[in-house]
Amino acid sequence: MNINRLYVSDWLGKYSTKDFEEMYTYEADDLGMRLEGEEILLKCWSPFAARIALNIYLSGEERSTRVEQIQMIRREKGIWQITLEASGYLNKYYDFTIVFENIPDENSKAEVIACDPYARAVGVNGKKAMFINLNKTNPDGWDTDRNPNQSMAWNDMVIYELHIRDLSADLKSGIKNRGKFLGLIERGTCITDGKEKIKTGLDHIKDLGITHLHLLPFYDYGSIDESLPYDENNYNWGYDPVNYNVPEGSYSTNPYDGDVRIRELKQMISQLHQNGISVVMDVVYNHTYNEEFCFNKFVPGYFYRIGEGNVLSNGSECGNDTASERSMVRKYIVDSVLYWAKEYHIDGFRFDLLGLLDTETMQAIRKGLDNIRPNILIYGEGWKLKTELTKRNIVLATQKRVNEMDRIAMFSDDIRDAVKGSVFEEGKKGYISGNRECVEEIKTSLMGLPEWAEYPEQIINYTSCHDNYTLFDKIALCNDKIALEERIRQNKLAIAIVMLAQGIPLLHAGEELLRTKVNRQGEYISDSVREGDAVNSIKWETLLKPEYQNVYRYYKGLIAFRKNTGLLHMTDPAEIKKAYSFAETGNELVICFKVVRNDEIMIVVFNADETAAEINLLDSFVKEETWNGVLKEKRFRCYIDDQAAGSRPVSETVYDEKDCTVTVQAQSCMVLKNIQR
Ligand code: CA
C-alpha cells in the first residue's frame, strides 16, 4: 500500500474501537524530549510500528547528513523510548525512521521519516527536531514575567487582532526588524512628514489603549520557505500548522538555529508584558498543513476524521479535519496548549474553527489551563461545519454549545453582520449603511444577549478581522460611489456599536486607521492570505492625514470611554435586562436607549440615517418625574458624539434645557453620561 493511502486509512477500523483506546491511550505527560539532569529521555507513540530508529544530525536542514542511528525501545501502550546522555546530544538535531510491516490488506512494508510531533525546537522549515535546554532560552527576568492583566475581567479586555508581519512590513514604519518577533517590540518608532511625528508599531498599539494582543498563528507553519530571504510576496497568515509546539522560523532572525526563534519569541512576550499588553495566541488544532503531518506518520490515519471510501473529512476546507475526539489526539492538543501557557507565558488562546473540535477536549484544556494560572482567556470560532466524526455521542464545540463549556467565549457573527452586513454577500448592507432589518439584532447585541449566549463574557464583539473585507472596504462595497466623509462616518458608527456593547470587544489591527486591502488593480481583497505585504501591511503614512488621525483618536477615545464606564462591563443578563430600556424614536434607524444602574446613567443614541436626528429625551423615555428631574438637572455630559470620544466629556452643553432635545448627526453616535455625585 502506498504510504499516502495509509495516511487516510483507519488501520482495519481499529482506531475507532474501544479496545484500541483502552490498550493504547497513554496518559503520562512525558512525550517528546525531556531533560532530566544529565540525561535526555525521548519518547514517542506509535502502536503499530514494527521498528523505530532515532536519527541524529549536526544541523537541522532537510538534507543534512545523518551521523548516528539508534534503535528506539518498545514499551507498553504503543510507546517507544530511549535515554541519551545530554552532553553528547544537546543542540543536535533528530528525526525518526518508522518502519511498518504487515500493513492492512496488503501485507506490505512501509518506511517513513518523521519529525517529533512533540518537538520543542526545530531547524529550518521544521524538518528536524532539536535537543534543547529550554532554560537557556529564557530572557532576563523571565522568572518574574507575568501577565500584566492577570486579574482583569474578560469584558474589561480590549483585544487587537494582528498578523506579526503586518505591523512592521511597511518600509515607512521605521521598524528595523521588519516582519519579525523583534519588530513587534521596537520602541520609539515613528513616521513623519517633516512637521508631525506619529507613533508606529508597539508605541501606537500602546497608545491606542488595548489590553490584549491577539497574534495570528506563530507556531511553526508550512507555507513560508524559511530558507529564503525576506520577500514581500512570500506571505501567509499561517493557518497551516507543521510543528505545533515550536515558534515559526520566518519570524525569527535566524531560522536555522533552533534556539533563536524560541529566545526571540520569549523576548517579545516579556516586552509586551512589560508594556501592559497580554498575549493571545491564535491556535489551529482543527487541521494540519497536510497529511504528512509528523503525528500522522507515526500512526497513519489516526490523526484525522475519515469518511466513507477513505476520504478525508474536510469541514475545515483546508484538506483535513483533526479527530480531536480520539484519546491521543485530544491529549496532543491539550498537551500543546498547556505547553504554550507554561513555557511561553501565553495569556489567552484563540481557537481557529473551534466548531470542529469537541467539547470534551475544550473542557480538558479549560481545566488544564486553570491549573497553570487563573484567568487564561479562551475564545474561538464556533462556526458549525460539516465533519465526519469517528465516534458517536461527540458534541462539537460550536457557538450553540457554548453553554455546555466552562468559560469559553465565541465570536459573534450576529453583531458582525448586523453592523456592516453579511460577510457572505459582498454588497449586503448592515445597520450602519441604513439596513433596517438589522436593528433588532443590533439591540440584542448591544445588551450582550444573542440567543446562543448565556452571559456577555461568552461573546467576542467585532465587525472585522483578518478574514473577509476590512470594515472600511466592506462599507465601500455596500455603498456605491460613497464619499470619503460618509465612509468614515459609517466606520466610526460601526466601532462605536462594538465598543458600547456588552461582551468582549475585538479590533482588527489597522481598523483604527481605516485599513484597506487593495491590490494593484485597485480591487478590494477579501481573502488576503497570500497577497503579500503590499496588500496586507499596515500603511502608517495614512495616519499623517488629518481625517485618519481623527479616526484614530476616535477609536482611542472609545476604548478609554469603555474602560472608564462600569455600565459597559455587566456580567449578569438579569441585571442587563433591568438596566436597559429602549426608546421609541419614530425612526427605526435611530436607536436610543438608556442604561441605568444605581446612580449611574448612560444615554446612547445611534443614528444610521442619512440625516441628523432630533431626539427629545423626555418624550423618548418614560415621563416619570424622576426622569424629568434627572434630565433637567443638567447633570449629563456628552462623552461621545460624531466628532470625538473619550473618558472625559467632549462637550459641555448637550441638550436644550427646556425640552431636553439632542441633535445626533447623520450616521453617528451620541453618548451622554451623568456626572455622579
Ligand atoms: Ca515554518
XYZ file of C-alpha atoms and ligand atoms in Angstrom:
678
model
C 0.000 0.000 0.000
C 1.195 3.447 -0.867
C 2.059 5.286 2.326
C -0.075 8.225 1.241
C -3.080 5.925 1.157
C -2.154 4.627 4.568
C -2.371 8.178 5.888
C -6.071 8.166 5.222
C -6.980 4.710 6.455
C -8.356 3.526 9.755
C -5.958 0.561 10.018
C -8.616 -2.124 9.685
C -11.070 0.034 11.567
C -9.087 -0.391 14.765
C -8.533 3.219 15.705
C -12.205 3.797 16.293
C -12.625 0.833 18.597
C -12.831 0.937 22.343
C -10.193 -1.793 22.575
C -7.673 0.358 20.805
C -8.340 3.290 23.095
C -8.031 1.114 26.171
C -4.918 -0.625 25.045
C -3.032 2.340 23.686
C -4.117 5.502 25.460
C -1.004 6.813 27.134
C -1.597 9.319 29.878
C 1.734 10.454 31.262
C 2.947 13.906 30.463
C 6.351 12.991 29.042
C 6.089 12.557 25.289
C 8.826 14.140 23.219
C 12.151 15.003 24.803
C 12.740 15.773 28.448
C 15.926 16.946 30.002
C 16.371 15.160 33.310
C 19.636 16.030 34.988
C 22.412 14.728 32.787
C 20.079 12.714 30.604
C 17.668 13.202 27.780
C 14.602 10.997 27.862
C 12.907 10.725 24.487
C 9.505 9.129 23.955
C 7.129 8.785 21.050
C 3.835 6.988 20.431
C 3.296 4.563 17.564
C 1.274 1.428 18.377
C 1.621 -0.338 15.013
C 5.243 0.411 14.127
C 7.490 -2.630 13.774
C 10.684 -0.662 14.434
C 11.588 2.922 15.118
C 15.085 4.320 14.780
C 16.308 7.675 16.028
C 18.487 9.546 13.505
C 20.977 12.145 14.717
C 22.258 15.125 12.707
C 24.594 18.014 13.383
C 22.372 20.556 11.671
C 18.639 20.891 11.111
C 18.486 21.252 7.345
C 16.396 18.748 5.467
C 19.378 17.294 3.632
C 21.911 17.254 6.449
C 23.831 14.004 6.822
C 22.910 11.518 9.480
C 25.761 10.982 11.916
C 24.237 8.287 14.059
C 21.256 5.970 14.220
C 19.905 4.446 17.427
C 17.064 1.927 17.752
C 14.198 3.030 19.984
C 12.882 0.533 22.536
C 9.258 -0.553 22.539
C 7.304 -0.155 25.752
C 3.676 -0.612 26.732
C 0.795 1.420 25.297
C 2.457 1.947 21.928
C 5.292 3.937 23.465
C 8.858 3.879 22.154
C 11.676 5.368 24.169
C 15.374 5.941 24.547
C 17.628 7.581 27.105
C 20.637 9.572 25.923
C 23.488 11.335 27.633
C 22.623 15.029 27.445
C 26.170 16.270 26.960
C 26.518 14.286 23.747
C 23.231 15.292 22.173
C 22.058 18.737 23.295
C 21.782 21.146 20.345
C 21.991 18.273 17.885
C 19.073 17.577 15.574
C 16.998 14.434 15.171
C 14.153 12.702 13.430
C 12.811 9.169 13.290
C 12.680 6.350 10.786
C 9.487 4.407 11.352
C 9.016 1.001 9.793
C 5.584 -0.571 9.367
C 5.216 -4.225 8.492
C 2.006 -6.133 7.826
C 0.168 -3.142 6.568
C -3.536 -3.971 6.468
C -4.846 -5.744 3.378
C -1.567 -5.735 1.546
C 0.870 -7.475 3.832
C 3.433 -4.942 2.719
C 6.064 -2.770 4.325
C 6.499 0.941 4.560
C 9.230 3.135 5.923
C 8.793 6.794 6.708
C 10.916 9.576 8.132
C 9.175 11.847 10.604
C 9.950 14.784 12.843
C 8.942 14.561 16.516
C 5.295 15.642 16.951
C 6.328 16.872 20.390
C 9.407 18.732 19.101
C 10.189 21.785 21.259
C 12.792 23.161 18.864
C 13.425 22.587 15.156
C 15.808 23.535 12.389
C 14.925 25.451 9.263
C 11.446 24.711 7.896
C 10.758 22.405 10.812
C 12.083 19.255 9.161
C 14.144 18.078 12.109
C 13.735 18.474 15.842
C 16.486 19.711 18.127
C 17.522 18.543 21.574
C 17.215 21.691 23.602
C 17.733 23.036 27.072
C 14.783 25.399 27.234
C 16.043 27.142 30.353
C 18.820 28.610 28.270
C 16.326 30.347 26.005
C 14.793 32.465 28.754
C 15.336 36.219 28.560
C 16.385 38.210 31.629
C 13.621 38.477 34.165
C 11.637 35.593 32.680
C 11.122 34.046 36.107
C 9.181 37.073 37.239
C 7.439 37.686 33.912
C 3.681 37.921 34.452
C 0.511 38.621 32.547
C 0.012 42.310 33.321
C -3.768 41.865 33.174
C -3.988 38.641 35.100
C -6.951 39.581 37.271
C -8.817 41.512 34.587
C -12.441 40.530 33.967
C -12.916 39.242 30.448
C -15.288 42.014 29.469
C -12.767 44.626 30.622
C -10.378 43.426 27.939
C -9.902 45.085 24.572
C -8.404 42.688 22.051
C -6.423 43.717 18.959
C -6.038 41.059 16.267
C -2.726 41.331 14.431
C -0.534 39.423 11.988
C 3.015 39.797 13.306
C 4.334 40.868 9.947
C 1.658 43.424 9.125
C 2.755 45.779 11.893
C 6.299 46.224 10.642
C 6.360 45.205 6.965
C 5.735 48.717 5.686
C 9.159 50.239 4.950
C 7.921 53.554 6.343
C 7.118 52.070 9.744
C 10.586 52.967 10.992
C 10.842 49.464 12.452
C 14.163 47.701 11.873
C 13.256 44.067 12.446
C 10.784 44.018 9.616
C 8.257 41.197 9.872
C 9.929 39.630 12.911
C 9.011 38.856 16.500
C 11.505 41.544 17.487
C 9.827 44.073 15.203
C 6.824 43.930 17.468
C 8.689 45.314 20.451
C 10.744 48.144 18.995
C 10.049 51.354 20.868
C 10.274 54.955 19.770
C 9.437 54.234 16.137
C 7.524 56.840 14.171
C 6.579 58.233 10.811
C 6.897 61.907 9.978
C 6.068 64.341 7.193
C 8.617 66.808 8.485
C 6.114 68.542 10.721
C 4.140 65.875 12.533
C 5.685 62.849 14.186
C 3.367 59.923 14.561
C 3.959 56.790 16.575
C 4.119 53.427 14.805
C 4.430 49.794 15.920
C 4.256 48.972 19.611
C 4.113 52.635 20.636
C 0.992 53.017 18.507
C -0.707 49.939 19.947
C 0.128 51.002 23.453
C -1.167 54.490 22.863
C -4.413 53.093 21.488
C -5.091 51.509 24.857
C -5.692 47.865 24.006
C -5.163 45.258 26.728
C -4.702 42.046 24.709
C -2.746 41.457 21.544
C -4.148 38.518 19.599
C -1.480 37.329 17.183
C -2.262 35.270 14.111
C -0.527 31.857 14.149
C 3.084 31.920 15.256
C 3.690 28.210 15.824
C 5.788 26.694 13.036
C 3.704 26.674 9.874
C 4.368 25.313 6.431
C 3.518 27.866 3.776
C 6.601 30.076 4.060
C 10.001 28.771 2.994
C 12.145 29.880 5.909
C 15.368 29.338 3.980
C 14.609 32.206 1.588
C 15.488 35.793 2.407
C 12.635 38.117 3.350
C 10.400 38.541 0.341
C 7.448 40.904 0.274
C 5.445 38.437 -1.780
C 6.287 35.366 0.247
C 3.492 35.912 2.730
C 0.933 33.814 4.537
C -1.397 34.129 7.506
C -0.049 30.839 8.852
C -3.161 28.702 9.302
C -1.187 25.654 8.203
C 0.455 24.041 11.203
C 3.532 21.830 10.865
C 5.159 21.790 14.308
C 2.581 22.692 16.910
C 5.000 23.225 19.771
C 7.639 25.347 18.116
C 7.610 29.017 17.047
C 7.577 29.881 13.348
C 11.064 30.350 11.903
C 10.318 33.131 9.437
C 9.556 35.448 12.354
C 12.996 34.859 13.834
C 16.260 36.459 12.781
C 17.794 33.008 12.237
C 15.518 30.063 11.412
C 18.434 27.638 11.181
C 19.397 27.705 14.840
C 16.668 26.037 16.874
C 17.345 28.288 19.883
C 16.875 31.629 18.210
C 13.167 31.631 17.393
C 12.380 30.457 20.916
C 14.512 33.095 22.566
C 13.154 35.883 20.371
C 9.543 34.900 20.908
C 10.028 34.839 24.666
C 11.732 38.204 24.458
C 8.756 39.556 22.537
C 6.273 38.217 25.056
C 8.214 39.541 28.010
C 8.460 43.019 26.460
C 4.765 43.104 25.640
C 4.025 42.133 29.207
C 6.260 44.907 30.477
C 4.253 47.293 28.338
C 0.997 46.203 29.916
C -0.122 44.064 26.985
C -1.243 40.444 27.327
C -0.616 37.961 24.525
C -3.281 35.810 22.881
C -2.102 33.030 20.605
C -4.095 32.017 17.555
C -4.069 28.205 17.538
C -5.145 25.923 14.730
C -5.769 22.419 16.008
C -8.676 21.726 13.665
C -6.488 20.763 10.697
C -2.843 20.421 9.696
C -0.854 21.763 6.745
C -1.167 18.377 5.031
C -1.482 14.672 5.793
C 2.281 14.307 6.067
C 1.990 15.838 9.481
C 4.525 14.016 11.664
C 1.983 12.667 14.181
C 0.138 11.075 11.285
C 3.332 9.420 10.108
C 3.749 7.705 13.464
C 0.171 6.441 13.480
C -1.021 6.574 9.871
C -4.600 7.743 9.537
C -5.161 8.193 13.259
C -4.994 11.967 13.409
C -7.846 12.711 11.008
C -11.538 12.204 10.543
C -12.025 9.925 7.602
C -15.297 9.399 5.834
C -16.566 6.590 3.668
C -14.227 5.347 0.949
C -11.204 6.591 2.894
C -11.887 10.180 2.028
C -10.627 12.780 4.438
C -13.313 14.791 6.136
C -12.827 18.402 5.121
C -15.071 20.684 7.150
C -12.090 22.963 7.614
C -11.803 23.405 3.833
C -8.076 23.091 4.427
C -7.815 19.451 3.307
C -8.376 17.572 6.558
C -10.140 17.687 9.952
C -8.393 16.720 13.166
C -10.054 13.843 15.041
C -9.948 15.651 18.394
C -12.315 13.037 19.854
C -9.637 10.320 19.681
C -7.876 9.978 23.005
C -4.302 10.535 21.842
C -5.228 13.383 19.503
C -7.076 15.008 22.367
C -4.078 14.528 24.600
C -1.842 16.009 21.945
C -3.981 19.130 21.637
C -4.311 19.566 25.397
C -0.587 19.000 25.966
C 0.259 21.520 23.289
C -1.964 24.313 24.644
C -0.710 23.757 28.179
C 2.872 23.762 26.972
C 2.471 27.218 25.387
C 0.832 28.552 28.516
C 3.608 27.203 30.724
C 6.743 27.613 28.640
C 5.850 30.858 26.831
C 3.542 32.503 29.390
C 0.727 32.848 26.864
C -2.272 34.674 28.361
C -5.034 33.587 26.027
C -5.859 31.262 23.157
C -7.997 31.905 20.118
C -9.141 28.641 18.545
C -9.432 28.595 14.809
C -12.576 26.786 13.621
C -13.340 25.769 17.181
C -16.608 24.261 15.946
C -14.595 21.342 14.558
C -13.119 20.405 17.933
C -15.202 18.605 20.553
C -16.440 19.975 23.867
C -14.638 17.345 25.942
C -11.290 18.406 24.520
C -12.082 22.042 25.208
C -13.132 21.252 28.758
C -9.870 19.415 29.312
C -7.998 22.462 28.032
C -10.005 24.763 30.289
C -9.236 22.606 33.296
C -5.574 22.253 32.410
C -5.092 25.987 31.935
C -6.841 26.725 35.224
C -4.280 24.528 36.932
C -1.433 26.573 35.461
C -2.684 30.108 36.079
C -6.032 31.670 36.782
C -7.918 33.589 34.130
C -6.332 32.423 30.891
C -8.609 33.603 28.126
C -10.139 31.129 25.672
C -12.274 32.032 22.686
C -12.843 30.744 19.225
C -14.786 30.476 16.051
C -17.787 28.368 16.964
C -18.984 28.019 13.403
C -20.989 24.911 12.592
C -19.216 22.913 9.902
C -19.831 19.549 8.343
C -17.369 16.971 9.592
C -17.163 13.163 9.838
C -16.785 12.251 13.477
C -15.012 8.996 14.303
C -17.168 8.253 17.349
C -20.744 8.569 18.426
C -22.093 10.959 21.032
C -19.441 13.551 20.430
C -20.517 17.158 20.899
C -18.753 19.702 18.762
C -17.697 22.993 20.331
C -19.976 25.190 18.262
C -21.458 28.536 19.223
C -24.743 26.829 20.046
C -22.976 24.623 22.598
C -21.136 27.438 24.320
C -23.160 26.889 27.479
C -22.007 23.298 27.718
C -18.463 24.506 28.288
C -16.959 26.492 31.099
C -15.556 29.959 30.311
C -15.014 29.746 26.593
C -16.082 32.735 24.520
C -17.169 32.720 20.890
C -17.006 35.223 18.087
C -20.383 36.823 17.490
C -21.270 36.800 13.816
C -24.566 38.336 14.932
C -23.090 41.727 15.741
C -20.505 41.496 12.953
C -23.073 41.017 10.223
C -25.776 43.222 11.739
C -23.393 46.163 11.956
C -21.818 46.064 8.495
C -23.733 43.410 6.516
C -23.132 39.726 5.933
C -19.592 38.672 5.119
C -21.011 36.139 2.690
C -22.726 38.704 0.463
C -20.438 41.380 -0.846
C -22.961 44.167 -1.326
C -25.217 43.269 1.592
C -25.630 46.277 3.841
C -25.735 46.324 7.591
C -27.240 48.771 10.046
C -24.514 51.395 9.547
C -25.400 51.567 5.857
C -29.087 52.013 6.594
C -30.368 48.428 6.647
C -33.444 48.472 8.891
C -33.611 44.676 9.041
C -30.567 44.666 11.291
C -31.931 46.911 14.003
C -33.295 44.221 16.335
C -30.071 42.239 16.068
C -28.105 45.355 16.972
C -30.239 45.848 20.057
C -29.757 42.315 21.382
C -26.067 42.501 20.590
C -25.703 45.788 22.452
C -27.141 44.093 25.510
C -24.851 41.109 25.041
C -27.811 38.807 24.660
C -27.612 36.972 21.341
C -29.748 33.861 21.655
C -26.827 31.446 21.872
C -25.072 33.100 24.817
C -25.964 32.968 28.469
C -23.819 35.852 29.641
C -21.767 38.604 27.949
C -18.342 37.199 28.742
C -19.094 34.423 26.261
C -19.214 36.924 23.437
C -16.451 38.381 21.289
C -17.876 41.503 19.646
C -16.265 42.635 16.410
C -17.011 43.982 12.991
C -13.943 42.756 11.169
C -10.864 40.576 11.469
C -8.210 39.172 9.110
C -10.860 37.191 7.214
C -13.099 38.868 4.642
C -13.036 42.518 3.611
C -11.789 45.106 6.054
C -14.547 47.153 7.649
C -13.620 50.214 5.613
C -13.624 48.234 2.338
C -16.898 46.496 3.133
C -18.510 49.910 3.608
C -17.277 50.987 0.182
C -18.556 47.784 -1.415
C -22.022 48.220 0.095
C -22.398 51.833 -0.890
C -21.912 52.813 -4.484
C -19.691 55.855 -5.015
C -19.644 56.698 -1.359
C -17.769 59.864 -0.392
C -14.812 59.517 1.962
C -16.526 61.541 4.701
C -19.559 59.281 4.681
C -17.452 56.147 4.595
C -15.617 57.414 7.656
C -18.891 58.273 9.421
C -20.171 54.741 8.888
C -16.873 53.266 10.076
C -16.966 55.314 13.263
C -20.569 54.357 13.901
C -19.662 50.679 13.467
C -16.874 50.713 16.002
C -18.940 52.740 18.448
C -21.518 49.943 18.442
C -18.851 47.317 19.136
C -17.207 49.314 21.902
C -20.536 50.102 23.552
C -21.853 46.527 23.508
C -21.796 44.163 26.488
C -19.185 41.463 25.907
C -15.528 41.450 24.853
C -14.545 43.809 22.037
C -12.021 42.778 19.383
C -10.486 45.087 16.809
C -8.880 44.136 13.543
C -5.395 45.679 13.503
C -5.343 48.825 11.426
C -9.100 49.305 11.614
C -8.285 52.419 13.603
C -6.506 53.885 10.611
C -9.161 52.813 8.131
C -7.264 49.791 6.916
C -7.885 48.836 3.349
C -6.669 45.839 1.362
C -6.364 46.770 -2.272
C -4.332 45.091 -4.984
C -2.502 46.744 -7.875
C -5.607 46.675 -9.995
C -7.415 48.675 -7.350
C -9.646 45.765 -6.329
C -10.618 45.197 -2.743
C -9.263 41.883 -1.455
C -11.415 39.687 0.734
C -9.016 36.798 1.223
C -5.529 38.282 1.514
C -3.874 35.118 2.866
C -1.257 35.019 0.096
C -1.339 38.585 -1.107
C 1.991 39.808 0.188
C 2.979 42.839 2.204
C 1.800 45.380 -0.351
C -1.824 44.415 0.316
C -1.546 43.297 3.916
C 0.825 45.629 5.731
C -0.448 48.449 7.894
C 0.183 51.652 5.967
C 1.436 54.049 8.582
C 1.606 57.093 6.354
C -2.179 57.272 6.192
C -2.014 58.456 9.791
C -0.422 61.669 8.574
C -3.749 62.701 7.050
C -5.900 64.688 9.496
C -9.087 62.744 8.790
C -7.305 59.456 9.523
C -5.789 60.901 12.677
C -9.288 61.877 13.724
C -10.491 58.300 13.265
C -7.536 57.005 15.247
C -8.324 59.378 18.097
C -11.962 58.308 17.938
C -11.007 54.642 18.388
C -8.679 55.577 21.205
C -11.399 57.680 22.811
C -13.952 54.886 22.558
C -11.554 52.467 24.238
C -10.879 54.970 27.006
C -14.597 55.599 27.469
C -15.328 51.894 27.586
C -12.638 51.253 30.170
C -13.972 54.055 32.311
C -17.643 53.156 32.180
C -18.777 50.463 34.579
C -22.129 50.198 32.818
C -20.431 48.572 29.831
C -18.996 45.719 31.855
C -22.058 43.954 33.182
C -21.894 40.214 33.649
C -25.397 39.210 34.676
C -28.094 39.073 31.981
C -30.852 39.726 34.518
C -29.073 42.878 35.607
C -28.670 43.918 31.972
C -32.338 43.414 31.198
C -33.220 45.526 34.182
C -30.763 48.264 33.314
C -31.545 48.722 29.628
C -34.575 50.449 28.180
C -35.008 51.348 24.545
C -36.980 54.386 23.447
C -39.416 54.834 20.596
C -37.715 57.265 18.279
C -40.120 57.195 15.364
C -37.280 56.162 13.079
C -36.069 52.583 13.088
C -32.582 53.678 12.113
C -32.333 55.784 15.240
C -31.645 53.503 18.185
C -31.937 55.262 21.516
C -31.578 53.628 24.896
C -30.675 54.320 28.427
C -28.721 52.163 30.819
C -29.348 52.765 34.485
C -27.682 51.117 37.422
C -27.797 52.729 40.839
C -26.592 56.295 40.359
C -25.006 55.642 37.014
C -26.971 56.646 33.949
C -25.926 56.484 30.327
C -27.997 57.535 27.344
C -26.922 56.279 23.938
C -28.214 57.229 20.506
C -27.103 55.559 17.284
C -28.289 57.265 14.150
C -27.709 55.247 10.980
C -29.909 57.526 8.925
C -28.522 59.900 6.323
C -29.931 62.931 8.106
C -29.445 64.289 11.591
C -31.934 63.145 14.212
C -33.541 65.347 16.817
C -34.308 63.322 19.885
C -36.415 64.626 22.721
C -35.159 62.629 25.627
C -38.222 63.403 27.714
C -40.556 62.068 25.059
C -38.274 59.173 24.384
C -38.268 57.734 27.850
C -40.997 57.210 30.342
C -42.080 60.579 31.550
C -41.508 59.731 35.141
C -40.963 62.664 37.372
C -37.612 61.370 38.408
C -36.516 61.322 34.799
C -37.837 64.761 34.237
C -35.753 65.859 37.180
C -32.717 63.895 36.180
C -32.652 65.345 32.702
C -33.476 68.887 33.720
C -30.859 68.991 36.399
C -28.398 69.014 33.539
C -26.110 66.615 35.202
C -25.375 64.963 31.887
C -22.300 65.391 29.809
C -21.591 64.192 26.310
C -18.706 61.722 26.069
C -19.157 60.600 22.503
C -20.513 62.437 19.503
C -19.912 62.344 15.753
C -16.519 64.001 16.122
C -14.903 62.804 19.300
C -14.964 60.230 22.052
C -13.182 59.944 25.364
C -13.195 59.165 29.036
C -13.784 62.875 29.637
C -16.700 64.894 28.255
C -16.198 66.086 24.712
C -18.706 68.938 25.019
C -20.429 70.772 27.840
C -23.869 71.615 26.541
C -25.674 68.575 25.368
C -29.312 69.447 25.144
C -31.704 72.262 25.258
C -32.652 72.833 28.885
C -36.328 73.361 28.156
C -37.294 70.363 26.147
C -34.262 68.116 26.561
C -33.671 67.690 22.876
C -30.386 66.470 21.464
C -29.237 66.525 17.875
C -27.461 63.413 16.708
C -25.675 63.933 13.403
C -26.257 61.667 10.437
C -24.551 58.274 10.693
C -23.129 58.900 14.102
C -23.377 58.081 17.738
C -24.014 60.157 20.842
C -23.434 59.089 24.403
C -24.443 61.051 27.468
C -23.487 60.102 30.957
C -24.499 61.677 34.198
C -21.955 63.247 36.446
C -22.137 61.170 39.579
C -22.279 62.872 42.886
Ca 7.741 27.302 9.228
